[in-house]
Coordinates of C-alpha atoms in Angstrom, one line a residue:
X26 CA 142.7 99.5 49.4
X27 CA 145.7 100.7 47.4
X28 CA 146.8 97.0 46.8
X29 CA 143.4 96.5 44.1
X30 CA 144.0 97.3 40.5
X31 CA 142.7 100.2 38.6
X32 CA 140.7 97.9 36.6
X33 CA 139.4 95.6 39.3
X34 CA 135.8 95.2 40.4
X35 CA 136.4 97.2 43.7
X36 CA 138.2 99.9 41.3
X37 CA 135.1 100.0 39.3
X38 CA 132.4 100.2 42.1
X39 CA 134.3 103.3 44.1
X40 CA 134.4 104.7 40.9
X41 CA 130.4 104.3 39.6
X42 CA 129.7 105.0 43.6
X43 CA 131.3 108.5 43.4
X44 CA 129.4 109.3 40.4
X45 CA 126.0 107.9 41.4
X46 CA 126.1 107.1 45.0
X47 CA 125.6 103.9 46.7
X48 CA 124.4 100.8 45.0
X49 CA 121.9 98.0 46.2
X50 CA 123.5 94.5 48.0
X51 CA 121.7 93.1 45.1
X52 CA 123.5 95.0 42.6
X53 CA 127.2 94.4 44.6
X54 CA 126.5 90.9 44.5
X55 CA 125.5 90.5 41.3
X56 CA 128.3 92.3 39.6
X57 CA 131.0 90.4 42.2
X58 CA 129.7 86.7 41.4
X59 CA 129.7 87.4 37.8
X60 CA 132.9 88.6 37.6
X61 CA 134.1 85.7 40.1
X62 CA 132.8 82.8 38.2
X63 CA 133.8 83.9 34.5
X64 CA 137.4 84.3 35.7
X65 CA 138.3 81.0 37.3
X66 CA 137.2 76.8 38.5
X67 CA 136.1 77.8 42.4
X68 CA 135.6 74.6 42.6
X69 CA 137.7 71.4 44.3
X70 CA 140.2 70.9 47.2
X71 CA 142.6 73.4 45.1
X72 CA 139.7 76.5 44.5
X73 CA 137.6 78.0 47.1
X74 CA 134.8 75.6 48.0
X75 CA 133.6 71.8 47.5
X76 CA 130.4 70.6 46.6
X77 CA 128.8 67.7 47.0
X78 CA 129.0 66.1 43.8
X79 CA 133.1 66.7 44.0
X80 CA 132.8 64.7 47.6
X81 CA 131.5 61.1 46.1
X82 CA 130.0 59.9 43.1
X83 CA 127.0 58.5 45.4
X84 CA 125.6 62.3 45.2
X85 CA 125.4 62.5 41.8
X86 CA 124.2 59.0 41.0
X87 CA 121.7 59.2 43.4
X88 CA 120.2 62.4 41.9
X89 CA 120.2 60.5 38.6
X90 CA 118.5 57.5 40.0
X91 CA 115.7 59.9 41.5
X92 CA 115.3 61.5 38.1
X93 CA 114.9 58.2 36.2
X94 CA 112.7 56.6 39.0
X95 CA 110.5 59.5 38.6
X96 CA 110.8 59.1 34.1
X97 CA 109.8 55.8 34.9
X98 CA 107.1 56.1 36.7
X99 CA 105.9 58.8 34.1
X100 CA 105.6 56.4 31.7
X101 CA 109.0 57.3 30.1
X102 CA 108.2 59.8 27.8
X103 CA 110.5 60.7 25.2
X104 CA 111.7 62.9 24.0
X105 CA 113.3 63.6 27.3
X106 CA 115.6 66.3 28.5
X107 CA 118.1 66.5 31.4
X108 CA 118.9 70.0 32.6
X109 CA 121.3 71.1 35.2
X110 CA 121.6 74.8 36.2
X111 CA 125.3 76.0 36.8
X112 CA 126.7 72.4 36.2
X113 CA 130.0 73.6 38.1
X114 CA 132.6 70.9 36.6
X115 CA 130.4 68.6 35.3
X116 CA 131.0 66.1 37.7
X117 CA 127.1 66.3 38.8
X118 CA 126.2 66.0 35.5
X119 CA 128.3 62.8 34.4
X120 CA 127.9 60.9 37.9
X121 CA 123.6 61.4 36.8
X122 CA 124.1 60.6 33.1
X123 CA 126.0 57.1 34.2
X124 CA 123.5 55.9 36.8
X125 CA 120.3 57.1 34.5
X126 CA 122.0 55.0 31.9
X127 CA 122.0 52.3 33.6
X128 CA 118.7 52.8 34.7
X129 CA 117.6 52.8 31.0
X130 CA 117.4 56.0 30.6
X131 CA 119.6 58.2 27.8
X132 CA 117.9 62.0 28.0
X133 CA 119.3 64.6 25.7
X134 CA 121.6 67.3 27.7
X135 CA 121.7 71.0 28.4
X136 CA 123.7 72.1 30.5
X137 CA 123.0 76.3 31.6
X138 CA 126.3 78.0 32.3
X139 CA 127.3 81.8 31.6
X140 CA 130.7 81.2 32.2
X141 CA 133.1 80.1 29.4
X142 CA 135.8 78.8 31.1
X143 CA 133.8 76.3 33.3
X144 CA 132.1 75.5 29.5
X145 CA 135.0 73.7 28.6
X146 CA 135.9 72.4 31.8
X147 CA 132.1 71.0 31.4
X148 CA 133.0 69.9 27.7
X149 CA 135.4 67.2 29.1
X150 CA 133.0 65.8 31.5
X151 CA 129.9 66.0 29.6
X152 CA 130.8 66.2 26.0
X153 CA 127.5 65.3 24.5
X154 CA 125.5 68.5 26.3
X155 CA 124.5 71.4 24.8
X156 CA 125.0 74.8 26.4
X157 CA 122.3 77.6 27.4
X158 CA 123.2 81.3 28.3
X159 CA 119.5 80.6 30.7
X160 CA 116.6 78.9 30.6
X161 CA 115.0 80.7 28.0
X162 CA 116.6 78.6 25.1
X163 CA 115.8 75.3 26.8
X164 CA 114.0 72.7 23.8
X165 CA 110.4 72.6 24.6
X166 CA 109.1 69.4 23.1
X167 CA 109.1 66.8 26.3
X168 CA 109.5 66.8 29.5
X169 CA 112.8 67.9 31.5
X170 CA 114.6 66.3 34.1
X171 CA 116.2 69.3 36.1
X172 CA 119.2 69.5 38.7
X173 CA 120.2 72.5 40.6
X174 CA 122.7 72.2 43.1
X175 CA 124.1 75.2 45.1
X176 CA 122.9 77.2 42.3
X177 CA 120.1 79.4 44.1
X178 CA 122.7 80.4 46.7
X179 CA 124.8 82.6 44.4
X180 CA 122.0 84.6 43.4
X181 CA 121.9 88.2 44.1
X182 CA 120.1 89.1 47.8
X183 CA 117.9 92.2 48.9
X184 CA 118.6 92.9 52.1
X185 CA 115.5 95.6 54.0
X186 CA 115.8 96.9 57.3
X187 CA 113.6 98.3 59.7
X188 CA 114.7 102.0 60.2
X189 CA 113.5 104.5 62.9
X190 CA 112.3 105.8 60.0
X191 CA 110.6 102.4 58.6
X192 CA 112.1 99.7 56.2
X193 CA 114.8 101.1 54.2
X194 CA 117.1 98.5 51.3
X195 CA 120.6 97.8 52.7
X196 CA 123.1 99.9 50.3
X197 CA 126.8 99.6 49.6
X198 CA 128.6 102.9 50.2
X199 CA 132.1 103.9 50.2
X200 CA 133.9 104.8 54.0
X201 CA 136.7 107.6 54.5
X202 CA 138.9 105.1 54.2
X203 CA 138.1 103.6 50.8
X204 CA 136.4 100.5 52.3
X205 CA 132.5 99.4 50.9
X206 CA 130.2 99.4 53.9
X207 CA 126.3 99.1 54.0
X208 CA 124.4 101.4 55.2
X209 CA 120.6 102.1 54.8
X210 CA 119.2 103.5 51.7
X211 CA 116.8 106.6 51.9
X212 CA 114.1 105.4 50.0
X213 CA 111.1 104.1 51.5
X214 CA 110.5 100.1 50.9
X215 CA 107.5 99.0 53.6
X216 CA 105.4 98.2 50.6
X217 CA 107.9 96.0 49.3
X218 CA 107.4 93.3 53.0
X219 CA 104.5 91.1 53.8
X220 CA 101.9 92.3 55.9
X221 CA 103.1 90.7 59.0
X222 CA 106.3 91.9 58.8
X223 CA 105.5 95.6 58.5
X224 CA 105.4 95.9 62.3
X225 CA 108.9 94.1 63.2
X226 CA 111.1 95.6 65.7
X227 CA 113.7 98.1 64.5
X228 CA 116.5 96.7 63.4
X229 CA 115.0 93.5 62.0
X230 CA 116.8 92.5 58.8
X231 CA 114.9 90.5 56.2
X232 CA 116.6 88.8 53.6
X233 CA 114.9 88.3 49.7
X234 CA 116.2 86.9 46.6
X235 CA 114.1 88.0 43.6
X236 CA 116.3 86.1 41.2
X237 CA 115.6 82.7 43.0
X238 CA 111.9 83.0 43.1
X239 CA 112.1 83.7 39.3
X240 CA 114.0 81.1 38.4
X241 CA 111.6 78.6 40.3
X242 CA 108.9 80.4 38.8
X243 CA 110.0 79.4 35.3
X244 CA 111.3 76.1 35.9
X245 CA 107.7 75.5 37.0
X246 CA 106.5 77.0 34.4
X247 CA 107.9 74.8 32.0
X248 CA 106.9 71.8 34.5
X249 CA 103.7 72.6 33.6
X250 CA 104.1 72.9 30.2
X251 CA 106.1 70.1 29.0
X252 CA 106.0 67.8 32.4
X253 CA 109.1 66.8 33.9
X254 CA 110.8 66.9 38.0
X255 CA 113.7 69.2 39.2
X256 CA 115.1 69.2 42.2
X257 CA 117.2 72.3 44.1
X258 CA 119.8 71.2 46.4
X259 CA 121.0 73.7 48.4
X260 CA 121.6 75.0 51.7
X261 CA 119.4 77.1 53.3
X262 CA 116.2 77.2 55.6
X263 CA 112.7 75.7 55.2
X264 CA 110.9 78.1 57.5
X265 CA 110.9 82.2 57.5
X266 CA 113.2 83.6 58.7
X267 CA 115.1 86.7 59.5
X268 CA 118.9 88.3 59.7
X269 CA 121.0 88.0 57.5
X270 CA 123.2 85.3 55.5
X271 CA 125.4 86.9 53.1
X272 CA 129.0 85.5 53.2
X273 CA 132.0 85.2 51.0
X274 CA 134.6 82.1 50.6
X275 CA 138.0 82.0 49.7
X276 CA 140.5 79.1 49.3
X277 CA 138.0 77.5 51.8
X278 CA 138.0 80.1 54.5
X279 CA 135.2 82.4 55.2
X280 CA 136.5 85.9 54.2
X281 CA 134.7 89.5 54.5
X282 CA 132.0 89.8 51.6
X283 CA 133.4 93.5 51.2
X284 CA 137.3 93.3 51.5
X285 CA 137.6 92.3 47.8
X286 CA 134.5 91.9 45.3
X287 CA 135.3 89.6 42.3
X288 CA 137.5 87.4 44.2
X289 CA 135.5 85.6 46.5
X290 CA 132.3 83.4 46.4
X291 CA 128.9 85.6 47.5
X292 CA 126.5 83.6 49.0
X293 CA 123.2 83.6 51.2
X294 CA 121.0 81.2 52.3
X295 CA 118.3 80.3 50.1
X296 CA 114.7 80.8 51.3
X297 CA 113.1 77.5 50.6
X298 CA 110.1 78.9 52.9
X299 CA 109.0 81.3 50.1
X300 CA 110.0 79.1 46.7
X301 CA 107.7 76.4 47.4
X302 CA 104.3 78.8 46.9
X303 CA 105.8 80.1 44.2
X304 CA 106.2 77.0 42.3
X305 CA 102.4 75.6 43.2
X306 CA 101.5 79.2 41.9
X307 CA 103.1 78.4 38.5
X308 CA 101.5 75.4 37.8
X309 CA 104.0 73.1 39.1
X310 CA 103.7 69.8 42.3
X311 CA 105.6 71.0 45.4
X312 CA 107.1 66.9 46.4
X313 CA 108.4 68.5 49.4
X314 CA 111.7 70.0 51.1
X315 CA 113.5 68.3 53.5
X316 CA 117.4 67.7 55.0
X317 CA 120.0 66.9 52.5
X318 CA 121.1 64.1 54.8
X319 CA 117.1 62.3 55.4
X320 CA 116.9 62.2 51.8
X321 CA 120.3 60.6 50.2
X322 CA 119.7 58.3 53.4
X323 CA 116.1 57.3 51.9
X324 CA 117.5 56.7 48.7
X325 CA 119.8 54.5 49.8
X326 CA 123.1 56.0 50.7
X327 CA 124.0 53.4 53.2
X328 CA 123.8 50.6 50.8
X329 CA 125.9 52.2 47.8
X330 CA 128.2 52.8 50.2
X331 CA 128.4 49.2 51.2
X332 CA 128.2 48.6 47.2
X333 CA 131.5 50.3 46.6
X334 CA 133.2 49.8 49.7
X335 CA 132.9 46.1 48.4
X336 CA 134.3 47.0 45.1
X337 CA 137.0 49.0 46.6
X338 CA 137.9 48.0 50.2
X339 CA 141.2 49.9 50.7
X340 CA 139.2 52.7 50.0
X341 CA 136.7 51.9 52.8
X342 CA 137.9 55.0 54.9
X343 CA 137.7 57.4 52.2
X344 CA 134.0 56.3 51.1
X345 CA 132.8 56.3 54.7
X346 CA 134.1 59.8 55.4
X347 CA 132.1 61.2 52.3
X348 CA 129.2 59.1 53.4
X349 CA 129.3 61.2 56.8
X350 CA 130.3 64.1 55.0
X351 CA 126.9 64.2 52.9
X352 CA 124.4 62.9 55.7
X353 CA 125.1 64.1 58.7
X354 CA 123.5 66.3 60.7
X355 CA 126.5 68.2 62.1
X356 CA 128.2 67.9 58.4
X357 CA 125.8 69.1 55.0
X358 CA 122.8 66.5 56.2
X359 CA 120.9 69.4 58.0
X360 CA 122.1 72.9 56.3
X361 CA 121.6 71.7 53.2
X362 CA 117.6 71.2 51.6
X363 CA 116.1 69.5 48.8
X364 CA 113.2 71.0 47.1
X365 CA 111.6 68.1 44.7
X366 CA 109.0 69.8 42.1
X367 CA 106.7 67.8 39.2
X368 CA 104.7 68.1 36.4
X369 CA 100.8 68.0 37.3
X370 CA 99.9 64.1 36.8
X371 CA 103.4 62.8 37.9
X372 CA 104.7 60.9 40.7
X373 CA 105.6 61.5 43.9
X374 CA 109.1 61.8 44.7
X375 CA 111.2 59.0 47.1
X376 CA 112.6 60.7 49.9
X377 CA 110.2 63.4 50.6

């Protein structure tokens, strides 16, 4: 504990703790990611963590073809807006762009990222986007064409558990020993769970993400509104569930989420289970959720694979490892889920 910095993160919560006592997951969480991402690129073989878009260009071309297959069958409306919450590098975002444009497609750009250095790192890649603090700001004149990958998973979680005493919110507290530990809280939350939860055995753990279900509420919202598709990529699970998910990532190595807040990726699985209602409720087509893997395949994965295996062969190895990488089951094909949302009155989505 000594070895953290007056003025770091951990400093600051043992410090607002003390005065106030503990603090929700949600609020731990929140604070530690936003300190995390608007202090450094996470992103790549040299940061903590890759995404998909950083392990081939098929990801983000195929997200790009989707979109403009789905413009197209719209009618291709215009004006027309692609939106991509927390963009990461940009590399999603550029790999989309290329393939719409060669689709025909040339949407305007806005790009929603709090974090100014990733900004510029964006500005490189995608130099003709425009940048929004959240959705709020977004143009509203024509329909939007929305990617969000791994972006629901770094919102903050609510964790409740059932107490002897009924469902209590998981806090963080402070130990003898200077370390953050949860603990239950003392106020009572069984008015907070579904119905058929109420009676679960003691000791169940269920897992919410507020934050999530807003977002999807006003991206639907705006489907609604102005028309459009999104899809969320991300991993997680597409039936209830309950335990729970939280963990932290450092230089690629899963790390505890409460050795050292601020300098590792939080995370939890996203509840695609619960999402899906919320968007139909909103005004907004649920296309489906399903397997990272069954979708790119249905997209055809396999066959811009071949494509640039052609183009490239001494690269052969390195394309069919991301291929694998992507799709299968045992890799990101299962644990990762797409969500596909529309407008009222627009197509269904390939691959669902």
């Amino acid at each position: 504990m000594s070895g953290q910095p007056e003025g770091s993160l951990a400093a600051s919560f043992r410090r607002l703790i003390a005065a106030t006592g503990p603090i929700s997951l949600a609020h731990y969480m929140a604070e530690a990611n936003a300190r995390y991402y608007g202090s450094r690129d996470p992103f790549g073989t040299g940061g903590d963590f890759v995404t998909a878009p950083e392990i081939s260009q098929m990801f983000g071309e195929l997200v790009g073809l989707w979109l403009a297959d789905m413009w197209h069958r719209a009618g291709q409306p215009v004006p027309v807006h692609y939106v991509e919450l927390g963009p990461g590098r940009g590399t999603l975002a550029r790999d989309a762009l290329r393939a719409m444009a060669r689709a025909g497609l040339a949407p305007q750009v806005h790009l929603v990222e709090g974090s100014p250095s990733l900004r510029e790192i964006q500005r490189e890649a995608v130099p003709q986007a425009q940048w929004h603090h959240d959705l709020s700001t977004l143009p509203s004149d024509g329909p939007i064409l929305l990617a969000a990958n791994e972006f629901l998973d770094a919102l903050p979680v609510r964790q409740l558990v059932k107490t002897p005493g009924g469902w209590r919110e998981r806090m963080v507290a402070v130990d003898e020993s200077g370390a953050f530990v949860c603990l239950a809280g003392t106020s009572p939350m069984d008015s907070a769970l579904p119905e058929e939860l109420r009676d679960a055995a003691q000791g169940t753990l269920v897992e919410t993400c507020p934050a999530a279900a807003a977002v999807v509420q006003e991206v639907a919202g705006r489907l609604a509104a102005q028309g459009g598709a999104a899809l969320f990529i991300d991993y997680g699970h597409a039936a209830p569930r309950t335990g729970s998910t939280l963990q932290a990532v450092r230089a690629h190595q899963k790390v505890d989420p409460f050795a050292d807040p601020g300098e590792a990726d939080l995370t939890a699985h996203v509840d695609f289970a619960t999402l899906a209602p919320v968007a139909q409720a909103h005004g907004a087509q649920w296309l489906g959720t399903t397997g990272q893997g069954p979708w790119l395949t249905a997209l055809g994965m396999d066959a811009r694979a071949a494509a640039l295996t052609r183009a490239a062969p001494h690269l052969a190895g390195e394309i069919e490892a991301a291929r694998h990488r992507l799709v299968a089951e045992e890799e990101m094909g299962d644990l990762f889920k797409v969500m596909g949302l529309a407008a009222s009155g627009w197509p269904q989505g390939a691959g669902f």
